[in-house]
Amino acid sequence: MAYEAKTRPTDADVGQFVETVRSPTRRRDAYTLLDLHAQITGLEPVMWGPSIIGYGSHHYRYATGHEGDMPAAAFSPRTAATTFYLYGQDDDDHLLAELGPHRRGVGCLYVTNLERVDMDVLERLIRRSYEALTP
């Protein structure tokens, strides 16, 4: 049986999803990020799976032959932090040093409160990632 990605675009309403975010900080940040991502991408947000807000899409293929689609820019207001899905963070150490409080994972950036980070730096990180996936 072939692998089928669980994270795919859905018809779910982005605004309704944001209203279900329990943390007032994460919910406030999500509205800020909706505007920021729309400004960067020029696209409308789409729910990918039950909790990822994405913009555009990018087709990928691994050396193993596994392939699929993912949003070209995306974030998710999770319980512990807002997760940003970014491509190419390895080249962004100089920007990450200026960002403010955050944690990193493979392809992910975690921020607990947008009021504590440099929004210009965050915008540059999102833009660099998006442009790398949508040449």
PDB file of C-alpha atoms in Angstrom:
ATOM      1  CA  MET A   1       0.000   0.000   0.000  1.00  0.00           C
ATOM      2  CA  ALA A   2       1.417   3.382  -1.013  1.00  0.00           C
ATOM      3  CA  TYR A   3       2.030   6.078   1.574  1.00  0.00           C
ATOM      4  CA  GLU A   4      -0.587   8.807   1.584  1.00  0.00           C
ATOM      5  CA  ALA A   5       0.168  12.122   3.261  1.00  0.00           C
ATOM      6  CA  LYS A   6      -2.167  13.095   6.088  1.00  0.00           C
ATOM      7  CA  THR A   7      -1.444  16.791   5.712  1.00  0.00           C
ATOM      8  CA  ARG A   8      -3.385  17.889   2.668  1.00  0.00           C
ATOM      9  CA  PRO A   9      -5.407  20.981   1.813  1.00  0.00           C
ATOM     10  CA  THR A  10      -8.961  20.926   3.170  1.00  0.00           C
ATOM     11  CA  ASP A  11     -12.078  23.038   2.782  1.00  0.00           C
ATOM     12  CA  ALA A  12     -12.094  23.918   6.497  1.00  0.00           C
ATOM     13  CA  ASP A  13     -12.592  27.587   7.313  1.00  0.00           C
ATOM     14  CA  VAL A  14      -9.353  29.230   8.481  1.00  0.00           C
ATOM     15  CA  GLY A  15     -11.124  31.913  10.533  1.00  0.00           C
ATOM     16  CA  GLN A  16     -13.231  29.329  12.342  1.00  0.00           C
ATOM     17  CA  PHE A  17     -10.097  27.330  13.125  1.00  0.00           C
ATOM     18  CA  VAL A  18      -8.305  30.387  14.536  1.00  0.00           C
ATOM     19  CA  GLU A  19     -11.295  31.095  16.784  1.00  0.00           C
ATOM     20  CA  THR A  20     -10.891  27.602  18.316  1.00  0.00           C
ATOM     21  CA  VAL A  21      -7.311  28.326  19.441  1.00  0.00           C
ATOM     22  CA  ARG A  22      -7.524  28.278  23.244  1.00  0.00           C
ATOM     23  CA  SER A  23      -4.538  30.455  24.094  1.00  0.00           C
ATOM     24  CA  PRO A  24      -5.399  34.151  23.709  1.00  0.00           C
ATOM     25  CA  THR A  25      -1.731  34.841  22.867  1.00  0.00           C
ATOM     26  CA  ARG A  26      -1.608  32.177  20.150  1.00  0.00           C
ATOM     27  CA  ARG A  27      -4.976  33.305  18.751  1.00  0.00           C
ATOM     28  CA  ARG A  28      -3.832  36.963  18.637  1.00  0.00           C
ATOM     29  CA  ASP A  29      -0.558  35.890  17.020  1.00  0.00           C
ATOM     30  CA  ALA A  30      -2.445  33.785  14.451  1.00  0.00           C
ATOM     31  CA  TYR A  31      -4.395  36.811  13.242  1.00  0.00           C
ATOM     32  CA  THR A  32      -1.159  38.783  12.942  1.00  0.00           C
ATOM     33  CA  LEU A  33       0.410  35.916  11.001  1.00  0.00           C
ATOM     34  CA  LEU A  34      -2.549  35.623   8.631  1.00  0.00           C
ATOM     35  CA  ASP A  35      -1.878  39.208   7.557  1.00  0.00           C
ATOM     36  CA  LEU A  36       1.897  38.751   7.403  1.00  0.00           C
ATOM     37  CA  HIS A  37       1.734  35.579   5.302  1.00  0.00           C
ATOM     38  CA  ALA A  38      -0.835  37.111   2.935  1.00  0.00           C
ATOM     39  CA  GLN A  39       1.445  40.130   2.491  1.00  0.00           C
ATOM     40  CA  ILE A  40       4.451  37.898   1.738  1.00  0.00           C
ATOM     41  CA  THR A  41       2.712  35.397  -0.542  1.00  0.00           C
ATOM     42  CA  GLY A  42      -0.153  37.382  -2.038  1.00  0.00           C
ATOM     43  CA  LEU A  43      -2.316  34.293  -1.438  1.00  0.00           C
ATOM     44  CA  GLU A  44      -5.333  33.372   0.648  1.00  0.00           C
ATOM     45  CA  PRO A  45      -4.795  30.941   3.532  1.00  0.00           C
ATOM     46  CA  VAL A  46      -5.868  27.301   3.274  1.00  0.00           C
ATOM     47  CA  MET A  47      -6.163  24.750   6.051  1.00  0.00           C
ATOM     48  CA  TRP A  48      -3.775  21.822   5.570  1.00  0.00           C
ATOM     49  CA  GLY A  49      -4.957  18.984   7.743  1.00  0.00           C
ATOM     50  CA  PRO A  50      -6.705  19.939  10.973  1.00  0.00           C
ATOM     51  CA  SER A  51      -4.265  22.545  12.315  1.00  0.00           C
ATOM     52  CA  ILE A  52      -1.824  23.949   9.737  1.00  0.00           C
ATOM     53  CA  ILE A  53      -2.554  27.211   7.939  1.00  0.00           C
ATOM     54  CA  GLY A  54      -0.769  27.190   4.598  1.00  0.00           C
ATOM     55  CA  TYR A  55      -0.160  29.387   1.582  1.00  0.00           C
ATOM     56  CA  GLY A  56       0.559  28.016  -1.879  1.00  0.00           C
ATOM     57  CA  SER A  57       2.034  24.568  -2.377  1.00  0.00           C
ATOM     58  CA  HIS A  58       5.323  22.927  -3.175  1.00  0.00           C
ATOM     59  CA  HIS A  59       5.814  19.461  -4.641  1.00  0.00           C
ATOM     60  CA  TYR A  60       8.714  17.513  -3.146  1.00  0.00           C
ATOM     61  CA  ARG A  61      10.390  14.203  -3.918  1.00  0.00           C
ATOM     62  CA  TYR A  62      12.880  12.443  -1.654  1.00  0.00           C
ATOM     63  CA  ALA A  63      15.719  10.225  -2.853  1.00  0.00           C
ATOM     64  CA  THR A  64      13.702   7.281  -1.486  1.00  0.00           C
ATOM     65  CA  GLY A  65      11.042   7.998  -4.085  1.00  0.00           C
ATOM     66  CA  HIS A  66       8.546   9.330  -1.542  1.00  0.00           C
ATOM     67  CA  GLU A  67       6.873  12.446  -2.857  1.00  0.00           C
ATOM     68  CA  GLY A  68       4.023  14.747  -2.014  1.00  0.00           C
ATOM     69  CA  ASP A  69       2.852  18.292  -1.610  1.00  0.00           C
ATOM     70  CA  MET A  70       3.280  20.696   1.269  1.00  0.00           C
ATOM     71  CA  PRO A  71       2.375  24.336   1.781  1.00  0.00           C
ATOM     72  CA  ALA A  72       5.017  26.735   0.471  1.00  0.00           C
ATOM     73  CA  ALA A  73       4.566  28.834   3.626  1.00  0.00           C
ATOM     74  CA  ALA A  74       2.775  27.673   6.756  1.00  0.00           C
ATOM     75  CA  PHE A  75       2.269  28.052  10.474  1.00  0.00           C
ATOM     76  CA  SER A  76       0.243  26.379  13.177  1.00  0.00           C
ATOM     77  CA  PRO A  77      -0.869  27.915  16.482  1.00  0.00           C
ATOM     78  CA  ARG A  78      -0.128  24.921  18.724  1.00  0.00           C
ATOM     79  CA  THR A  79      -0.638  24.675  22.480  1.00  0.00           C
ATOM     80  CA  ALA A  80       2.989  25.207  23.524  1.00  0.00           C
ATOM     81  CA  ALA A  81       4.081  27.569  20.730  1.00  0.00           C
ATOM     82  CA  THR A  82       3.305  28.731  17.227  1.00  0.00           C
ATOM     83  CA  THR A  83       5.088  26.465  14.775  1.00  0.00           C
ATOM     84  CA  PHE A  84       6.483  27.898  11.537  1.00  0.00           C
ATOM     85  CA  TYR A  85       7.302  25.462   8.748  1.00  0.00           C
ATOM     86  CA  LEU A  86      10.407  26.871   7.080  1.00  0.00           C
ATOM     87  CA  TYR A  87      12.704  25.592   4.364  1.00  0.00           C
ATOM     88  CA  GLY A  88      16.448  26.255   4.467  1.00  0.00           C
ATOM     89  CA  GLN A  89      16.940  27.286   8.092  1.00  0.00           C
ATOM     90  CA  ASP A  90      20.530  26.061   7.960  1.00  0.00           C
ATOM     91  CA  ASP A  91      21.429  29.177   5.979  1.00  0.00           C
ATOM     92  CA  ASP A  92      19.577  31.485   8.361  1.00  0.00           C
ATOM     93  CA  ASP A  93      21.692  31.281  11.522  1.00  0.00           C
ATOM     94  CA  HIS A  94      22.552  34.986  11.295  1.00  0.00           C
ATOM     95  CA  LEU A  95      18.847  35.896  11.126  1.00  0.00           C
ATOM     96  CA  LEU A  96      17.832  33.458  13.850  1.00  0.00           C
ATOM     97  CA  ALA A  97      20.418  35.047  16.145  1.00  0.00           C
ATOM     98  CA  GLU A  98      18.534  38.353  15.760  1.00  0.00           C
ATOM     99  CA  LEU A  99      15.005  36.932  16.008  1.00  0.00           C
ATOM    100  CA  GLY A 100      14.522  36.762  19.752  1.00  0.00           C
ATOM    101  CA  PRO A 101      13.299  33.828  21.873  1.00  0.00           C
ATOM    102  CA  HIS A 102      12.645  30.732  19.770  1.00  0.00           C
ATOM    103  CA  ARG A 103      13.386  27.031  19.441  1.00  0.00           C
ATOM    104  CA  ARG A 104      14.272  25.088  16.315  1.00  0.00           C
ATOM    105  CA  GLY A 105      13.374  21.684  15.008  1.00  0.00           C
ATOM    106  CA  VAL A 106      13.929  19.993  11.665  1.00  0.00           C
ATOM    107  CA  GLY A 107      12.179  22.328   9.242  1.00  0.00           C
ATOM    108  CA  CYS A 108      10.372  24.057  12.111  1.00  0.00           C
ATOM    109  CA  LEU A 109      10.705  27.202  14.146  1.00  0.00           C
ATOM    110  CA  TYR A 110       8.806  27.563  17.434  1.00  0.00           C
ATOM    111  CA  VAL A 111       7.827  30.948  18.881  1.00  0.00           C
ATOM    112  CA  THR A 112       5.737  31.385  22.031  1.00  0.00           C
ATOM    113  CA  ASN A 113       4.865  35.072  21.681  1.00  0.00           C
ATOM    114  CA  LEU A 114       5.235  37.355  18.654  1.00  0.00           C
ATOM    115  CA  GLU A 115       5.552  40.375  20.940  1.00  0.00           C
ATOM    116  CA  ARG A 116       8.943  39.028  22.037  1.00  0.00           C
ATOM    117  CA  VAL A 117      10.472  38.568  18.571  1.00  0.00           C
ATOM    118  CA  ASP A 118      11.709  40.971  15.915  1.00  0.00           C
ATOM    119  CA  MET A 119       8.879  40.916  13.362  1.00  0.00           C
ATOM    120  CA  ASP A 120      11.111  42.258  10.577  1.00  0.00           C
ATOM    121  CA  VAL A 121      13.450  39.299  11.068  1.00  0.00           C
ATOM    122  CA  LEU A 122      10.527  36.861  11.187  1.00  0.00           C
ATOM    123  CA  GLU A 123       9.194  38.325   7.951  1.00  0.00           C
ATOM    124  CA  ARG A 124      12.599  37.870   6.294  1.00  0.00           C
ATOM    125  CA  LEU A 125      12.761  34.231   7.433  1.00  0.00           C
ATOM    126  CA  ILE A 126       9.290  33.456   6.100  1.00  0.00           C
ATOM    127  CA  ARG A 127       9.951  35.314   2.838  1.00  0.00           C
ATOM    128  CA  ARG A 128      13.300  33.543   2.247  1.00  0.00           C
ATOM    129  CA  SER A 129      11.715  30.152   2.826  1.00  0.00           C
ATOM    130  CA  TYR A 130       8.697  30.904   0.624  1.00  0.00           C
ATOM    131  CA  GLU A 131      10.792  32.296  -2.214  1.00  0.00           C
ATOM    132  CA  ALA A 132      13.135  29.285  -2.090  1.00  0.00           C
ATOM    133  CA  LEU A 133      10.138  26.999  -2.653  1.00  0.00           C
ATOM    134  CA  THR A 134       8.405  29.161  -5.274  1.00  0.00           C
ATOM    135  CA  PRO A 135      11.117  30.388  -7.657  1.00  0.00           C
TER     136      PRO A 135
END
